[in-house]
Tab-separated table of C-alpha atoms in Angstrom:
chain	number	residue	atom	x	y	z
A	1	THR	CA	-13.445	5.850	4.575
A	2	ASP	CA	-11.591	8.014	7.087
A	3	ALA	CA	-8.970	10.304	5.665
A	4	PRO	CA	-5.386	9.079	6.275
A	5	GLN	CA	-3.642	10.669	9.217
A	6	ALA	CA	-0.544	12.744	8.587
A	7	ARG	CA	2.613	10.991	9.645
A	8	THR	CA	5.813	12.436	11.011
A	9	PRO	CA	8.661	11.522	8.649
A	10	PRO	CA	11.343	9.297	10.210
A	11	PRO	CA	14.787	10.779	10.852
A	12	LEU	CA	16.770	11.280	7.664
A	13	HIS	CA	19.490	8.836	8.696
A	14	SER	CA	16.866	6.118	9.287
A	15	MET	CA	15.276	6.873	5.940
A	16	ARG	CA	18.623	6.539	4.180
A	17	THR	CA	19.157	3.137	5.799
A	18	LEU	CA	15.742	1.975	4.635
A	19	LEU	CA	16.429	3.298	1.150
A	20	LEU	CA	19.719	1.434	0.919
A	21	LEU	CA	18.147	-1.863	1.983
A	22	HIS	CA	15.188	-1.366	-0.324
A	23	THR	CA	17.200	-0.429	-3.391
A	24	VAL	CA	19.578	-3.384	-2.988
A	25	LEU	CA	16.556	-5.678	-3.191
A	26	LEU	CA	15.049	-3.677	-6.054
A	27	VAL	CA	18.158	-3.661	-8.201
A	28	ALA	CA	18.591	-7.381	-7.624
A	29	GLY	CA	15.164	-7.899	-9.149
A	30	THR	CA	15.773	-5.614	-12.123
A	31	THR	CA	16.848	-7.376	-15.319
A	32	SER	CA	16.877	-6.873	-19.031
A	33	ALA	CA	15.912	-10.492	-19.700
A	34	LEU	CA	12.843	-11.185	-21.793
A	35	ARG	CA	10.930	-12.648	-18.889
A	36	VAL	CA	11.065	-11.477	-15.299
A	37	SER	CA	8.987	-12.416	-12.261
A	38	SER	CA	8.635	-11.397	-8.636
A	39	SER	CA	8.040	-15.090	-7.941
A	40	LEU	CA	8.839	-18.243	-9.891
A	41	PHE	CA	7.855	-17.448	-13.464
A	42	VAL	CA	5.185	-19.629	-15.047
A	43	ARG	CA	5.719	-19.794	-18.791
A	44	SER	CA	2.320	-21.261	-19.661
A	45	ARG	CA	-0.556	-18.836	-19.204
A	46	ALA	CA	-4.276	-18.506	-19.799
A	47	PRO	CA	-5.501	-15.958	-22.374
A	48	CYS	CA	-5.589	-12.469	-20.975
A	49	SER	CA	-8.840	-10.727	-20.249
A	50	VAL	CA	-9.342	-7.348	-21.877
A	51	ARG	CA	-9.260	-4.514	-19.338
A	52	MET	CA	-10.914	-1.344	-20.578
A	53	GLN	CA	-9.700	1.988	-19.310
A	54	ASP	CA	-11.881	4.303	-17.298
A	55	ASP	CA	-13.558	7.300	-18.954
A	56	GLU	CA	-11.282	9.668	-17.054
A	57	PRO	CA	-7.740	9.341	-18.433
A	58	HIS	CA	-4.918	8.387	-16.136
A	59	PRO	CA	-2.075	10.918	-16.408
A	60	TRP	CA	0.112	8.156	-17.827
A	61	SER	CA	-2.299	7.283	-20.637
A	62	ALA	CA	-1.720	8.243	-24.253
A	63	SER	CA	-5.128	9.938	-24.332
A	64	ALA	CA	-4.259	12.299	-21.489
A	65	ALA	CA	-3.302	15.820	-22.507
A	66	LEU	CA	-0.660	17.613	-20.474
A	67	SER	CA	-3.060	20.551	-20.133
A	68	ASP	CA	-5.489	18.290	-18.230
A	69	PHE	CA	-3.150	18.270	-15.253
A	70	VAL	CA	-1.823	21.217	-13.311
A	71	ALA	CA	1.232	21.569	-11.157
A	72	PRO	CA	0.343	20.546	-7.573
A	73	ASN	CA	0.093	23.048	-4.776
A	74	ASP	CA	0.835	20.389	-2.174
A	75	ALA	CA	4.147	19.025	-3.384
A	76	ASP	CA	5.567	16.298	-1.139
A	77	THR	CA	8.589	18.275	-0.024
A	78	SER	CA	9.249	15.849	2.833
A	79	LEU	CA	10.338	13.043	0.484
A	80	PRO	CA	14.097	12.496	0.217
A	81	PRO	CA	15.932	12.409	-3.120
A	82	LEU	CA	15.934	9.026	-4.835
A	83	PRO	CA	19.166	7.063	-4.431
A	84	ALA	CA	21.381	6.605	-7.478
A	85	GLU	CA	20.297	2.965	-7.831
A	86	VAL	CA	16.782	4.002	-8.882
A	87	ALA	CA	17.154	7.616	-9.969
A	88	PRO	CA	16.894	8.457	-13.695
A	89	SER	CA	20.206	7.900	-15.444
A	90	THR	CA	21.624	7.970	-18.953
A	91	ALA	CA	23.152	4.556	-18.209
A	92	ARG	CA	19.773	2.777	-18.056
A	93	GLU	CA	18.156	0.837	-20.871
A	94	PRO	CA	14.369	1.065	-21.446
A	95	ARG	CA	13.625	-2.295	-19.835
A	96	GLU	CA	15.622	-1.352	-16.754
A	97	VAL	CA	13.505	1.785	-16.404
A	98	ILE	CA	10.299	-0.233	-16.748
A	99	MET	CA	11.343	-2.724	-14.072
A	100	ILE	CA	12.517	-0.010	-11.672
A	101	VAL	CA	9.102	1.651	-11.928
A	102	LEU	CA	7.134	-1.615	-11.732
A	103	ASN	CA	9.071	-2.805	-8.684
A	104	ALA	CA	8.602	0.527	-6.936
A	105	LEU	CA	4.846	0.581	-7.612
A	106	ARG	CA	4.405	-3.020	-6.459
A	107	ASN	CA	4.988	-1.836	-2.875
A	108	PRO	CA	4.286	1.867	-3.282
A	109	ASP	CA	4.738	2.827	0.363
A	110	GLU	CA	8.031	1.039	1.004
A	111	PRO	CA	10.500	2.114	2.268
A	112	TYR	CA	8.395	5.231	2.919
A	113	GLU	CA	4.963	6.589	1.999
A	114	ASN	CA	4.526	7.394	-1.722
A	115	TYR	CA	7.975	6.090	-2.640
A	116	GLY	CA	6.527	4.181	-5.629
A	117	PRO	CA	4.687	7.201	-7.068
A	118	GLN	CA	7.820	9.300	-6.562
A	119	VAL	CA	9.852	6.824	-8.638
A	120	ALA	CA	7.163	6.719	-11.348
A	121	ILE	CA	6.929	10.514	-11.563
A	122	GLU	CA	10.679	11.068	-11.732
A	123	HIS	CA	10.819	8.580	-14.625
A	124	SER	CA	7.980	10.340	-16.488
A	125	ALA	CA	8.749	12.555	-19.478
A	126	PRO	CA	7.873	16.279	-19.180
A	127	THR	CA	5.209	15.751	-21.874
A	128	ASN	CA	3.559	13.140	-19.666
A	129	GLY	CA	0.734	14.336	-17.412
A	130	ALA	CA	2.125	12.354	-14.491
A	131	SER	CA	5.145	14.645	-14.373
A	132	LYS	CA	2.825	17.431	-13.186
A	133	LEU	CA	1.530	15.543	-10.140
A	134	SER	CA	2.813	15.219	-6.622
A	135	PRO	CA	3.453	11.643	-5.401
A	136	GLY	CA	0.356	11.927	-3.227
A	137	GLN	CA	-1.797	12.888	-6.200
A	138	PHE	CA	-0.322	10.123	-8.338
A	139	ALA	CA	-1.073	7.584	-5.595
A	140	GLU	CA	-4.782	8.391	-5.892
A	141	TYR	CA	-4.759	7.261	-9.528
A	142	LEU	CA	-3.407	3.867	-8.509
A	143	ASN	CA	-6.836	3.148	-7.002
A	144	GLU	CA	-8.425	3.193	-10.456
A	145	PRO	CA	-9.440	-0.312	-11.631
A	146	SER	CA	-7.224	-0.134	-14.713
A	147	TYR	CA	-4.121	0.661	-12.677
A	148	GLN	CA	-4.623	-1.301	-9.449
A	149	ILE	CA	-2.715	-4.177	-11.027
A	150	LEU	CA	0.462	-2.061	-10.836
A	151	THR	CA	0.376	-2.402	-7.040
A	152	GLU	CA	-0.804	-6.031	-6.985
A	153	TRP	CA	1.107	-7.941	-9.678
A	154	ASP	CA	3.031	-11.095	-8.798
A	155	GLU	CA	4.381	-12.093	-12.214
A	156	VAL	CA	5.617	-9.982	-15.106
A	157	GLU	CA	6.678	-10.819	-18.635
A	158	MET	CA	8.276	-8.696	-21.326
A	159	GLU	CA	6.641	-9.580	-24.640
A	160	ASP	CA	8.654	-9.910	-27.846
A	161	ASP	CA	11.644	-7.712	-28.560
A	162	LEU	CA	12.038	-4.126	-27.469
A	163	ASP	CA	11.155	-1.827	-30.374
A	164	ILE	CA	13.337	1.280	-30.723
A	165	ASP	CA	12.703	3.832	-33.476
A	166	ASP	CA	15.380	4.524	-36.061
A	167	ASP	CA	16.053	7.876	-34.431
A	168	GLY	CA	16.966	6.080	-31.200
A	169	GLU	CA	14.765	8.471	-29.229
A	170	HIS	CA	11.561	6.429	-28.816
A	171	ALA	CA	11.089	2.891	-27.481
A	172	TYR	CA	8.044	0.634	-27.203
A	173	GLN	CA	7.618	-2.406	-24.983
A	174	ASP	CA	4.628	-4.654	-24.387
A	175	VAL	CA	4.521	-5.904	-20.806
A	176	MET	CA	2.199	-8.472	-19.223
A	177	VAL	CA	1.450	-8.699	-15.503
A	178	LYS	CA	-0.804	-10.924	-13.418
A	179	ARG	CA	-1.752	-11.810	-9.876
A	180	THR	CA	-0.956	-15.291	-8.585
A	181	ASP	CA	-4.619	-16.145	-7.994
A	182	ASP	CA	-5.812	-14.753	-11.337
A	183	PRO	CA	-5.338	-16.810	-14.540
A	184	SER	CA	-5.699	-13.760	-16.779
A	185	TRP	CA	-2.935	-11.352	-17.734
A	186	THR	CA	-3.109	-7.584	-18.021
A	187	HIS	CA	-1.285	-6.029	-20.965
A	188	ILE	CA	0.674	-2.803	-20.552
A	189	ASN	CA	1.722	-0.773	-23.563
A	190	TRP	CA	4.798	1.110	-22.336
A	191	ASN	CA	6.132	3.930	-24.516
A	192	LEU	CA	9.380	5.650	-23.604
A	193	VAL	CA	11.205	8.681	-24.943
A	194	LYS	CA	14.724	9.950	-24.366
A	195	VAL	CA	14.929	13.153	-22.348
A	196	GLN	CA	18.431	14.607	-21.974
A	197	GLY	CA	19.795	11.158	-22.772
A	198	MET	CA	17.613	9.367	-20.192
A	199	TRP	CA	14.749	6.996	-21.030
A	200	MET	CA	11.466	8.281	-19.577
A	201	SER	CA	7.870	7.008	-19.639
A	202	GLU	CA	5.885	8.846	-22.284
A	203	SER	CA	2.697	6.834	-21.873
A	204	VAL	CA	1.711	3.703	-19.953
A	205	VAL	CA	-1.616	2.156	-20.944
A	206	THR	CA	-3.179	-0.983	-19.480
A	207	TYR	CA	-5.730	-3.124	-21.316
């Protein structure tokens, strides 16, 4: 496959307009309800198929050590700052963070290239390997079979109640996602930790 061609970033004012339109749609789809869907949610579902992870750990996975990933030399300095509607904030609950990241990864190159990976990285805890990657490097991991579903899901469901530790610093949420044309569901074990009062992804494991 030919290597992607470098693109000239659009003017900053155009990028801000795209960001505003995109984030209005994103925030409208973000909810703390138990069940959320990018289409009409189907409550009945077929049993999920078990998805095994690849031998090489994804930087989000619990098995990935921070030392396995190094700070990038090709940081995407051309990317604009995230708007307040999707930027990390102490005002967000864990499920809001999960949906912001899922929605961004569903269309990872809208409103600009590597927007989704940028959102995911900025919501990753410093102890998470993903925090050491550039958006371009993170995007490469989305091609792995275990994580392709993050860019292809059509329906999403939050399973059971959100579990928050007694210390109020760690949260755990089971998430299920599926494609419209696939009867099986993929499980996501999403662990979050508070960093300076903000909920961040500590590990995200699909199975």
